[in-house]
XYZ file of C-alpha atoms in Angstrom:
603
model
C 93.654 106.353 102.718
C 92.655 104.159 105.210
C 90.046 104.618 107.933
C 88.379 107.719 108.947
C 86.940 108.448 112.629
C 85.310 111.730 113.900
C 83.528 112.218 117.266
C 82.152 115.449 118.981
C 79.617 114.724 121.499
C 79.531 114.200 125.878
C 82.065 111.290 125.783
C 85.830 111.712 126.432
C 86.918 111.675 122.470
C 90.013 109.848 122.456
C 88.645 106.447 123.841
C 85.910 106.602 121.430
C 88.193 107.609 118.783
C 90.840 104.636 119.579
C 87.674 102.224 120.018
C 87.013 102.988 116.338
C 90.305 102.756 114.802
C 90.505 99.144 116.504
C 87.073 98.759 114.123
C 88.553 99.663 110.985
C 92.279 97.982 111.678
C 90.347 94.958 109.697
C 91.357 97.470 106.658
C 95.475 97.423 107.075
C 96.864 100.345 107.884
C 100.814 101.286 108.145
C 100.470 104.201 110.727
C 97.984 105.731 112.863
C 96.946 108.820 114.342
C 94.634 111.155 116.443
C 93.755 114.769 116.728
C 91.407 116.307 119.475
C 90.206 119.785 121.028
C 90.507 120.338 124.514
C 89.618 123.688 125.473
C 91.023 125.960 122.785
C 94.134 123.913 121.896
C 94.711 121.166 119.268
C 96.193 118.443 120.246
C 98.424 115.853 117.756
C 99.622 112.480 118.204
C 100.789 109.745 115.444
C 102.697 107.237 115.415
C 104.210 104.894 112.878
C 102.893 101.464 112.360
C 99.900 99.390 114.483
C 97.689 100.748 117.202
C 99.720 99.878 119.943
C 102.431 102.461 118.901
C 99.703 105.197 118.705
C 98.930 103.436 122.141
C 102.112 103.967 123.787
C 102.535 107.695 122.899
C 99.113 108.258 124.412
C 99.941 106.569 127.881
C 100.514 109.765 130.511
C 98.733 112.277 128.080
C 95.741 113.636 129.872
C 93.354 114.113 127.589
C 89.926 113.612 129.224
C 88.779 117.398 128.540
C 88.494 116.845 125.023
C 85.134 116.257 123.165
C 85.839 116.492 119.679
C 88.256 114.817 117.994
C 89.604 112.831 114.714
C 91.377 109.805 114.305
C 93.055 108.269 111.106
C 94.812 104.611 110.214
C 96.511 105.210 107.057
C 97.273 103.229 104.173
C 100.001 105.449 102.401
C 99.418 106.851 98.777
C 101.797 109.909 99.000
C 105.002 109.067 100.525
C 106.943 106.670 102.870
C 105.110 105.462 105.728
C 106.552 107.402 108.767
C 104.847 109.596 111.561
C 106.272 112.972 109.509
C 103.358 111.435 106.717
C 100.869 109.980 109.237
C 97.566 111.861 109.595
C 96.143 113.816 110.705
C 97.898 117.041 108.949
C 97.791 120.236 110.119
C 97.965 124.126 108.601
C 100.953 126.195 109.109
C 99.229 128.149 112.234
C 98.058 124.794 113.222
C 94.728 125.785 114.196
C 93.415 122.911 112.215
C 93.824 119.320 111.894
C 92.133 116.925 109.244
C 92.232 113.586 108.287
C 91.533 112.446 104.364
C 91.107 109.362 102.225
C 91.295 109.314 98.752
C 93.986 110.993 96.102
C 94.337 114.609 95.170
C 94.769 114.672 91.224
C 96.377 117.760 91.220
C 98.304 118.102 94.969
C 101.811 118.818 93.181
C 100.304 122.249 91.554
C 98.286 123.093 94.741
C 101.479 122.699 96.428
C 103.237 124.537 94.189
C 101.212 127.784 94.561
C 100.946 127.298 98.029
C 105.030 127.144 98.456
C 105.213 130.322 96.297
C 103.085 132.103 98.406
C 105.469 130.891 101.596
C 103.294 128.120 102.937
C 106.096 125.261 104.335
C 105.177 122.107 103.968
C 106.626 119.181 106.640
C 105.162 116.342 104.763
C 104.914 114.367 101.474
C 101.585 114.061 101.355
C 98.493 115.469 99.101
C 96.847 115.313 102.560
C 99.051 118.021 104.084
C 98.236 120.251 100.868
C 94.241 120.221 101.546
C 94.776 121.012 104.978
C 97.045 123.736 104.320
C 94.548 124.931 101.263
C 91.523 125.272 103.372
C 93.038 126.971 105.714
C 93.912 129.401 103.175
C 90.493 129.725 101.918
C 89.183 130.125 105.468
C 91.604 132.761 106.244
C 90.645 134.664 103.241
C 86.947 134.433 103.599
C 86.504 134.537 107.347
C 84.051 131.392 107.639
C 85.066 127.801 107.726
C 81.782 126.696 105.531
C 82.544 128.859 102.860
C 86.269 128.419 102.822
C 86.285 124.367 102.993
C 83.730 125.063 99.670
C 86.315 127.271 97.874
C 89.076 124.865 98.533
C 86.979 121.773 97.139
C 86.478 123.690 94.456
C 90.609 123.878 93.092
C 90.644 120.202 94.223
C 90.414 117.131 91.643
C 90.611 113.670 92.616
C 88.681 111.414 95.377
C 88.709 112.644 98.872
C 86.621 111.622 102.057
C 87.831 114.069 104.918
C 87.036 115.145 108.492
C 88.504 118.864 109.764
C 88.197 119.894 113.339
C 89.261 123.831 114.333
C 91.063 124.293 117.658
C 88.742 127.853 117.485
C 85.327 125.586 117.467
C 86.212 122.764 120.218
C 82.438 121.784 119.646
C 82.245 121.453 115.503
C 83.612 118.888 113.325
C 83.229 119.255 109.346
C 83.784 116.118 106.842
C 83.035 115.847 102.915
C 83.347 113.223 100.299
C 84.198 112.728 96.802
C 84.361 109.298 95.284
C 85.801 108.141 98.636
C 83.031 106.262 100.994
C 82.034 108.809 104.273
C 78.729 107.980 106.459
C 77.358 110.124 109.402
C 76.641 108.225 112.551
C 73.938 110.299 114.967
C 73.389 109.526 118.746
C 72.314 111.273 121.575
C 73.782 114.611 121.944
C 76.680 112.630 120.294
C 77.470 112.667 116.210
C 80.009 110.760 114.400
C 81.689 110.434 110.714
C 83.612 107.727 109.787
C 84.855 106.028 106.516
C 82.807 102.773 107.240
C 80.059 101.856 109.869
C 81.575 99.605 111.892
C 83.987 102.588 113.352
C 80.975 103.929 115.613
C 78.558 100.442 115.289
C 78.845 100.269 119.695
C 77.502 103.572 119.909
C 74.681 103.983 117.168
C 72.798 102.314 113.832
C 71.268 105.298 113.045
C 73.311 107.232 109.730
C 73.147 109.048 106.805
C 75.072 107.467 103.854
C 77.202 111.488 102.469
C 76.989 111.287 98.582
C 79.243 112.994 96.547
C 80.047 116.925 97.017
C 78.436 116.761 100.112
C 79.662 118.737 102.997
C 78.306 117.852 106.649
C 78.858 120.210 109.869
C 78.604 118.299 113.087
C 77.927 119.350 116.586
C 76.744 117.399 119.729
C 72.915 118.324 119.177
C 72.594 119.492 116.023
C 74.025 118.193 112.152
C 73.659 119.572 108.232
C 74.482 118.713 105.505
C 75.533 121.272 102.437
C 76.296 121.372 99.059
C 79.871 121.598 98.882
C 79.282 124.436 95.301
C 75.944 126.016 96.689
C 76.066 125.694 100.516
C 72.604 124.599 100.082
C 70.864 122.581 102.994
C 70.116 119.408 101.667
C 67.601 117.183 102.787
C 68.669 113.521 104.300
C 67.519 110.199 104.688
C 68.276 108.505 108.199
C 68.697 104.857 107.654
C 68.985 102.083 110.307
C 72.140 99.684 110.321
C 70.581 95.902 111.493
C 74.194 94.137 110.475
C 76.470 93.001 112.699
C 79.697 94.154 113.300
C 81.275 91.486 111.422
C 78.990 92.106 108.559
C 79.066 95.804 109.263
C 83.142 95.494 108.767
C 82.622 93.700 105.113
C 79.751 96.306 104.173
C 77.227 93.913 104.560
C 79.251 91.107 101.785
C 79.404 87.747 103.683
C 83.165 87.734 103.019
C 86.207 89.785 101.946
C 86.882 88.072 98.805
C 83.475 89.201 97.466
C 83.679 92.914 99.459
C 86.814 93.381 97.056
C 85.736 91.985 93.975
C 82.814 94.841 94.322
C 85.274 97.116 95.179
C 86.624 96.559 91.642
C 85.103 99.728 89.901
C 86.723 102.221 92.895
C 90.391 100.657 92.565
C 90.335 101.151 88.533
C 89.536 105.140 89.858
C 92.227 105.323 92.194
C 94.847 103.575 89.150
C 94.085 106.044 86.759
C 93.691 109.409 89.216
C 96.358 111.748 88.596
C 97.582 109.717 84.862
C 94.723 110.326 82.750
C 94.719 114.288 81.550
C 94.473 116.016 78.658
C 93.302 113.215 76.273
C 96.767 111.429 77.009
C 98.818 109.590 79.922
C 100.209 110.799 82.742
C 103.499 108.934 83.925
C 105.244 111.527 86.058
C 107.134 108.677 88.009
C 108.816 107.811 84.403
C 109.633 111.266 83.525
C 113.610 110.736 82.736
C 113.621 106.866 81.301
C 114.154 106.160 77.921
C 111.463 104.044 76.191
C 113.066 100.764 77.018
C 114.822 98.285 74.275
C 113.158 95.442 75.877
C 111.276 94.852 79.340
C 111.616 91.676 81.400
C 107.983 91.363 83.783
C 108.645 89.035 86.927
C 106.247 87.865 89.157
C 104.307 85.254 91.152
C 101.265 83.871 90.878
C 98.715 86.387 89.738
C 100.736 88.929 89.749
C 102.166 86.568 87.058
C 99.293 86.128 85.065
C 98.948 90.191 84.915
C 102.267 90.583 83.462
C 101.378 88.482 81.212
C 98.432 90.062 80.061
C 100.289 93.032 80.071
C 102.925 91.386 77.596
C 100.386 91.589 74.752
C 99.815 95.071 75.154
C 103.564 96.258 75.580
C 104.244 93.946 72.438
C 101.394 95.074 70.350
C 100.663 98.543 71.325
C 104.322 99.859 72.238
C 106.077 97.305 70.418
C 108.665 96.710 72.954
C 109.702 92.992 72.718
C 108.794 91.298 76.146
C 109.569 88.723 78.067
C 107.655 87.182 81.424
C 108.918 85.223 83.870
C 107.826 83.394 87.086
C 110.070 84.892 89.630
C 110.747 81.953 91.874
C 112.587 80.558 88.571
C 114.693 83.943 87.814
C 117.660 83.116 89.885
C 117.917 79.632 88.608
C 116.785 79.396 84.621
C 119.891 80.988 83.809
C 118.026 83.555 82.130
C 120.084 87.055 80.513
C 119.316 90.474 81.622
C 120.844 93.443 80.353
C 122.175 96.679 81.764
C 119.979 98.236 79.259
C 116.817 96.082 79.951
C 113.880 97.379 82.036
C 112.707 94.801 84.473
C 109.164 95.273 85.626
C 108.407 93.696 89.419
C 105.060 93.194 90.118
C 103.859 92.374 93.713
C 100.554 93.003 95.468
C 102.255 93.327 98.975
C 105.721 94.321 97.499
C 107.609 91.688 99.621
C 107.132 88.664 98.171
C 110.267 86.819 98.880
C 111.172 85.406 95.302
C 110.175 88.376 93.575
C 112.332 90.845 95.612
C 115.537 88.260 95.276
C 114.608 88.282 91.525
C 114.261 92.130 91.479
C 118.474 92.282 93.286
C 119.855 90.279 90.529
C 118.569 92.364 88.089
C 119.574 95.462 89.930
C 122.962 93.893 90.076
C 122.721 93.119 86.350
C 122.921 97.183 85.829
C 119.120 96.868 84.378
C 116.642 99.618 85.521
C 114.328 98.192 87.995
C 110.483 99.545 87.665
C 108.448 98.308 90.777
C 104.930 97.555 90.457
C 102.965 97.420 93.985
C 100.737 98.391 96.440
C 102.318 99.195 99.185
C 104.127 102.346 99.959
C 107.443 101.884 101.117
C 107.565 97.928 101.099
C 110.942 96.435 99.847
C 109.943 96.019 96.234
C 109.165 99.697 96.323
C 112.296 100.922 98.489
C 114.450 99.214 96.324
C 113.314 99.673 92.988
C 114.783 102.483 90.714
C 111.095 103.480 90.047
C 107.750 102.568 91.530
C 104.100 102.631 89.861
C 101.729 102.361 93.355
C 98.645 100.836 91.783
C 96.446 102.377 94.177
C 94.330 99.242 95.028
C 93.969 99.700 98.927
C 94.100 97.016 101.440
C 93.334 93.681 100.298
C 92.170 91.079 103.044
C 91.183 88.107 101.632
C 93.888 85.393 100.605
C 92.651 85.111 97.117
C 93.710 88.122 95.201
C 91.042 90.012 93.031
C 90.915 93.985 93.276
C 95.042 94.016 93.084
C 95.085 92.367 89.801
C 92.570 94.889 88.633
C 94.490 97.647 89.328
C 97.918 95.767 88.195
C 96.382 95.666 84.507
C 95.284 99.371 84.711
C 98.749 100.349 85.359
C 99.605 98.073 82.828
C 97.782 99.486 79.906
C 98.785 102.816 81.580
C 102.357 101.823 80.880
C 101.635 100.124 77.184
C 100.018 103.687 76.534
C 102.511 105.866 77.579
C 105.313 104.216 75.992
C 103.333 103.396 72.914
C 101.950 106.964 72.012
C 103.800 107.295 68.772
C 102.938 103.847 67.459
C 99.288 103.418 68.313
C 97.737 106.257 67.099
C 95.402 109.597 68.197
C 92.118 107.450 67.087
C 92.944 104.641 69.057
C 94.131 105.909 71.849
C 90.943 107.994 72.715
C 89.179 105.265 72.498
C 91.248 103.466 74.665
C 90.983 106.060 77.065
C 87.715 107.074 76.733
C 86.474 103.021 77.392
C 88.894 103.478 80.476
C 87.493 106.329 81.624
C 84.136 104.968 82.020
C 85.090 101.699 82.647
C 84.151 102.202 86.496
C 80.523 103.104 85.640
C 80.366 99.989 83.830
C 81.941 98.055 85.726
C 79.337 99.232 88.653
C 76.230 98.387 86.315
C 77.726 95.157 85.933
C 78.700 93.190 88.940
C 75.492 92.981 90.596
C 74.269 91.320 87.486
C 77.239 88.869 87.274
C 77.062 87.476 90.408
C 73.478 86.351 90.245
C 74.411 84.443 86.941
C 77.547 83.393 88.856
C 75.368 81.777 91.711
C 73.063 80.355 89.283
C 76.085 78.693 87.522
C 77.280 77.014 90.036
C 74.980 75.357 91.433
C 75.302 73.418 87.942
C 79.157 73.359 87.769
C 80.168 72.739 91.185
C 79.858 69.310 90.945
C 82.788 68.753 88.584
C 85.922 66.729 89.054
C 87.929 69.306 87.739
C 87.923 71.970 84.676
C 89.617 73.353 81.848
C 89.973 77.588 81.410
C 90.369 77.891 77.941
C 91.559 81.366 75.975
C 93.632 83.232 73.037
C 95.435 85.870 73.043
C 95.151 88.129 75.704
C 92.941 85.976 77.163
C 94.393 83.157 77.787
C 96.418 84.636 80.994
C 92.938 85.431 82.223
C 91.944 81.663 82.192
C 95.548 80.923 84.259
C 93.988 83.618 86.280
C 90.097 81.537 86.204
C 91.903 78.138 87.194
C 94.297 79.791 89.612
C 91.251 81.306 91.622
C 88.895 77.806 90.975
C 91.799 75.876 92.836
C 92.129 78.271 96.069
C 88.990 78.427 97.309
C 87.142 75.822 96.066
C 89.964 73.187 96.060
C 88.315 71.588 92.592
C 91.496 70.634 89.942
C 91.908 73.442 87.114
C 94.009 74.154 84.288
C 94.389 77.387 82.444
C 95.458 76.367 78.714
C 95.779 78.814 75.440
C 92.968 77.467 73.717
C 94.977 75.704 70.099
C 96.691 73.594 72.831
C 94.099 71.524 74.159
C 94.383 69.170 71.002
C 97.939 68.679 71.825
C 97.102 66.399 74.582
C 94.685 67.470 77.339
C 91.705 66.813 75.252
C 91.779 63.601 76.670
C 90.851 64.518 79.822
C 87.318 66.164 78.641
C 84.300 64.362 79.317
C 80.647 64.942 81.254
C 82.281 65.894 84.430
C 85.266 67.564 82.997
C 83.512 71.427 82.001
C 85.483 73.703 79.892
C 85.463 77.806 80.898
C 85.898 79.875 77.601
C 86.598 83.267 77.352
C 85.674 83.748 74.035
C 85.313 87.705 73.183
C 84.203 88.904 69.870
C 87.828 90.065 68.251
C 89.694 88.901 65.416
C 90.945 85.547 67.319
C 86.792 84.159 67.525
C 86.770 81.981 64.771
C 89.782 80.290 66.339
C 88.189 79.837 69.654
C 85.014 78.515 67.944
C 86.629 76.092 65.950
C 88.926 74.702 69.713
C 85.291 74.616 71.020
C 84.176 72.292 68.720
C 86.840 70.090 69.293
C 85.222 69.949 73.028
C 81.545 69.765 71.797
C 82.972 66.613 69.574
C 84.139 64.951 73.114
C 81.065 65.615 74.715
C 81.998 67.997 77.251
C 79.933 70.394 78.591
C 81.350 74.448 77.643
C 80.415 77.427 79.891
C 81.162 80.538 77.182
C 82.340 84.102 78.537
C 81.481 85.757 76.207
C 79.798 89.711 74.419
C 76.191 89.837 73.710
C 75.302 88.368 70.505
C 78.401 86.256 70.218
C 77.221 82.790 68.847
C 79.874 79.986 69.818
C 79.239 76.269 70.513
C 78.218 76.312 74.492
C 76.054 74.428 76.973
C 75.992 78.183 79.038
C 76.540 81.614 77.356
C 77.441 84.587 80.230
C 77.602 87.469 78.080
C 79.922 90.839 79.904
C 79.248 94.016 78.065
C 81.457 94.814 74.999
C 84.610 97.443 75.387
C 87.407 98.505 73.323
C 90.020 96.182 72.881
C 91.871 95.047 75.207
C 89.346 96.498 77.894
C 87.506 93.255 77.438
C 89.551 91.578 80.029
C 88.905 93.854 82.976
C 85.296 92.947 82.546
C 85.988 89.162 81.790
C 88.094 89.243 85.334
C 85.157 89.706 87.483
C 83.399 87.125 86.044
C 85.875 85.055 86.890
C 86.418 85.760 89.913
C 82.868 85.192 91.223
C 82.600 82.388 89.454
C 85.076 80.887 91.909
C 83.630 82.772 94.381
C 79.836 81.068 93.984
C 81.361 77.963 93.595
C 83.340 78.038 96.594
C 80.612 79.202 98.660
C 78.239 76.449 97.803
C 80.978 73.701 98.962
C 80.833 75.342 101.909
C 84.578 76.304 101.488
C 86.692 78.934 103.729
C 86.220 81.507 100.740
C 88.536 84.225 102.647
C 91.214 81.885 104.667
C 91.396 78.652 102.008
C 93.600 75.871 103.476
C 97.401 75.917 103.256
C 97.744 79.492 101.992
C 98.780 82.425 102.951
C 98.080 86.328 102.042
C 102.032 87.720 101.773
C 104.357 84.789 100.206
C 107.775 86.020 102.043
C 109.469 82.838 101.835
C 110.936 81.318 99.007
């Protein structure tokens, strides 16, 4: 993944193709690349990191014949970032050249089949193994419609791709599955692209591709298939009226709230690949021992993830655990063992006090496991193993989607080293709740944000706020405060809920709201009995809570039920937009708040 561009039309291609990687850069990207027809020849160029690279290898290239063409900023999933990975990819004869988002499930036994049939393979990536599998299937059935068919049809995972054919200078093919693709149409001009605002100069008139949809693409004329049948199917043109600024956040009035919808994709991208069979996949732990004990460290909510994932190593797997802020590590004194497993969890894998936590425990002889999402940042170079949690770019300051997929990998982890302990029963429930987890999770945010507006308008107002939880939930109200105090600047504290009597009690009033996650488990006669200790002070309680759940509140926001301890990745979002609304009615700098910055690398 990143961004996706595909022209064939009367314009020179590789202008309009660099015009609409510049579009999509808003996305990050680590590398970049182009591909384009000009007469019967393909042409290649990448180049390893920002635009201006791919830039400079294009200066003196004469390219001006070529029509059709695709481009490609990548954000790497399968292997370092380097030009050898950089897209596009072509087949062995290299009479074709595509571009791809998404993950191929199964790329390591595609390869493999390939490889014994003598196919060599340049790259690391699952990209290089659709190319090269297409190009099979074409070969083998002598049309590129049919054969880009049979290929999808030995592929599982999420892809969004565009092919061009150095035979067909004029024709550009693209399909999608589970990975966003729209068709752009002009005037004896067509484009594809992974979001709108790639061709935006050129055209608002699309067609929004739908999954296992195939579309062929010339300069007059477009159709779009059924990637199983080959059937025509009929399309609906639609008319973009956004902006390109809007058109660049999909139409959300900032990132923050782009990514927090995003939410259901990233949890399909965490588990693609690991969940098979009715069990976990771990391949990148095949080797390591179930550890004696693992030490989590991390920064801010990267922090508050390891936490949450502390319960679930501790009372699924059993492994005792231990969490700790990394910017202490190298100063609390704190004992780590050769035969430890230290978990480092960073969003951008180089935050600064992380990584320096990460070499003493390397030094320590422990076995470093990096969690992150960024393919060959420090935290993952330097790691002994690395779990990529497969969120994609995230823009705004104020982390959301990472966390997401941070606790997905998380419960992955719990799972997998847990199998023994927690049972056949529980497990598929566990799984099966995961599984469809995106579904709900894409019923339910539309819903939550309206009754996040709605709140607060009435919360706003307050001089600051407690985040009460148990449990599990208590390092999603650190999270809730954390978020409430960077972007809406109001005071917060995230407390586990049988503490509040121990002192901060005294601080509730009118003003002073409480946020309870209060879930319907074993720990909810606890929480209702810490609420009443509120209600007794007069303050005011806004409950997160399951339908039907009756607890002492002034506001009940019920999130749909799941199996425990799924509850949380629904209680997140709620969170979050909470914030969000708030934030946005004080008229605050949602995606750039004040004094912060997205990558912490300084101590």
């Amino acid at each position: 993944m990143c961004g996706i561009i595909g022209y064939t039309g009367h314009r020179p291609a590789v202008p309009v193709i660099m015009d609409g990687l510049r579009r999509l850069e808003y996305r990050g990207y680590d590398s970049a690349g182009l591909a384009v027809v000009e007469g019967q020849q393909l042409r290649v160029v990448r180049a390893e990191g920002k635009l201006s690279a791919l830039d400079a290898c294009l200066e003196g290239l004469d390219c001006g014949l070529a029509l059709t063409g695709v481009g490609h900023t990548r954000w790497a999933t399968h292997g370092l970032p380097v030009v050898r990975n950089a897209h596009p990819h072509q087949d062995a004869s290299g009479r074709f050249a595509l571009v791809h988002n998404g993950i191929i499930e199964n790329y390591a036994e595609l390869k493999a089949m390939l490889q014994a049939e003598g196919v060599i393979f340049v790259s690391e990536t699952d990209t290089e193994v659709l190319v090269q599998l297409i190009a099979r299937e074409i070969a083998s059935c002598g049309d590129v419609r049919q054969g880009i068919a049979a290929a999808l049809g030995q592929v599982e995972g999420a892809y969004a791709f565009a092919l061009i054919d150095r035979q067909t200078p004029d024709t550009l093919w693209a399909g999608r599955q589970a990975s966003p693709l729209v068709l752009g149409l002009g005037v004896a001009e067509h484009f594809v692209a992974s979001d709108i605002p790639a061709f935006l100069p050129f055209t608002r008139e699309v067609v929004f591709l739908e999954d296992g949809e195939i579309v062929e693409i010339r300069p007059h004329t477009w159709a779009v298939f059924d990637a199983r049948s080959l059937g025509v199917k009929d399309k609906t043109i639609s008319r973009i009226t956004w902006d390109v600024q809007a058109a660049q956040k999909g139409g959300f009035k900032h990132f923050m709230l782009k990514e927090i919808f995003e939410q259901p994709q990233v949890v399909r991208d965490a588990l693609a690949g690991r969940l098979r069979g009715g069990g976990v996949v771990v391949p990148e732990l095949d080797g390591l021992a179930r550890p004696e004990r693992v030490v989590v460290i991390a920064c801010g909510t990267s922090w508050h993830a390891g936490l949450w994932g502390r319960y679930l190593l501790e009372s699924m797997a059993g492994i005792p655990t231990q969490v700790e802020t990394a910017s202490e590590f190298r100063y609390g004194g704190f004992v780590v063992r050769p035969t430890d497993t230290v978990v480092a969890i960073s969003q951008s894998g180089e935050t600064a006090d992380t990584l320096a936590a990460l070499r003493l425990a390397r030094q320590a002889g422990a076995t470093v496991l990096g969690l992150c999402n960024v393919v060959g940042s420090s935290i993952a170079r330097e790691s002994n193993r690395v779990l990529y949690t497969q969120a994609g770019p995230e823009i705004s300051v104020a982390s959301t989607k990472a966390m997401t997929s941070q606790m997905v990998v998380l419960l992955l982890l719990a799972l997998h080293w847990g199998r023994e302990r927690i049972g056949g029963s529980r497990t598929e429930t566990i799984l099966h709740g995961l599984a469809a987890l995106p579904e709900v999770l894409e019923a339910t945010l539309p819903g939550l944000r309206h009754q996040a507006q709605a709140l607060a308008r009435t919360y706003a107002g307050c001089r600051g706020c407690f985040y009460l939880g148990r449990g599990p939930m208590y390092p999603l109200a650190l999270e809730g405060a954390l978020k409430l105090k960077e972007i809406s600047y109001i005071h917060a504290e995230g407390y586990a809920a049988g503490e509040m009597k121990h002192g901060p009690i005294a601080l509730i009033d009118r003003d002073f709201p409480t946020v309870a996650l209060v879930l319907r488990d074993e720990l909810l006669p606890k929480m209702r009995s810490n609420l009443q200790e509120v209600v007794a002070r007069g303050g005011r309680i806004l409950a997160i809570t399951n339908p039907g759940v009756e607890v002492p509140a002034t506001d009940l926001w019920a999130v749909p039920e799941a199996p425990a301890p799924l509850g949380g990745l629904l209680v997140l979002p709620a969170l979050q937009l909470l914030a969000y609304e708030i934030a946005v009615h004080l008229g605050c700098d949602v995606d750039q708040p004040r004094n912060l910055a997205k990558s912490v690398t300084v101590e």
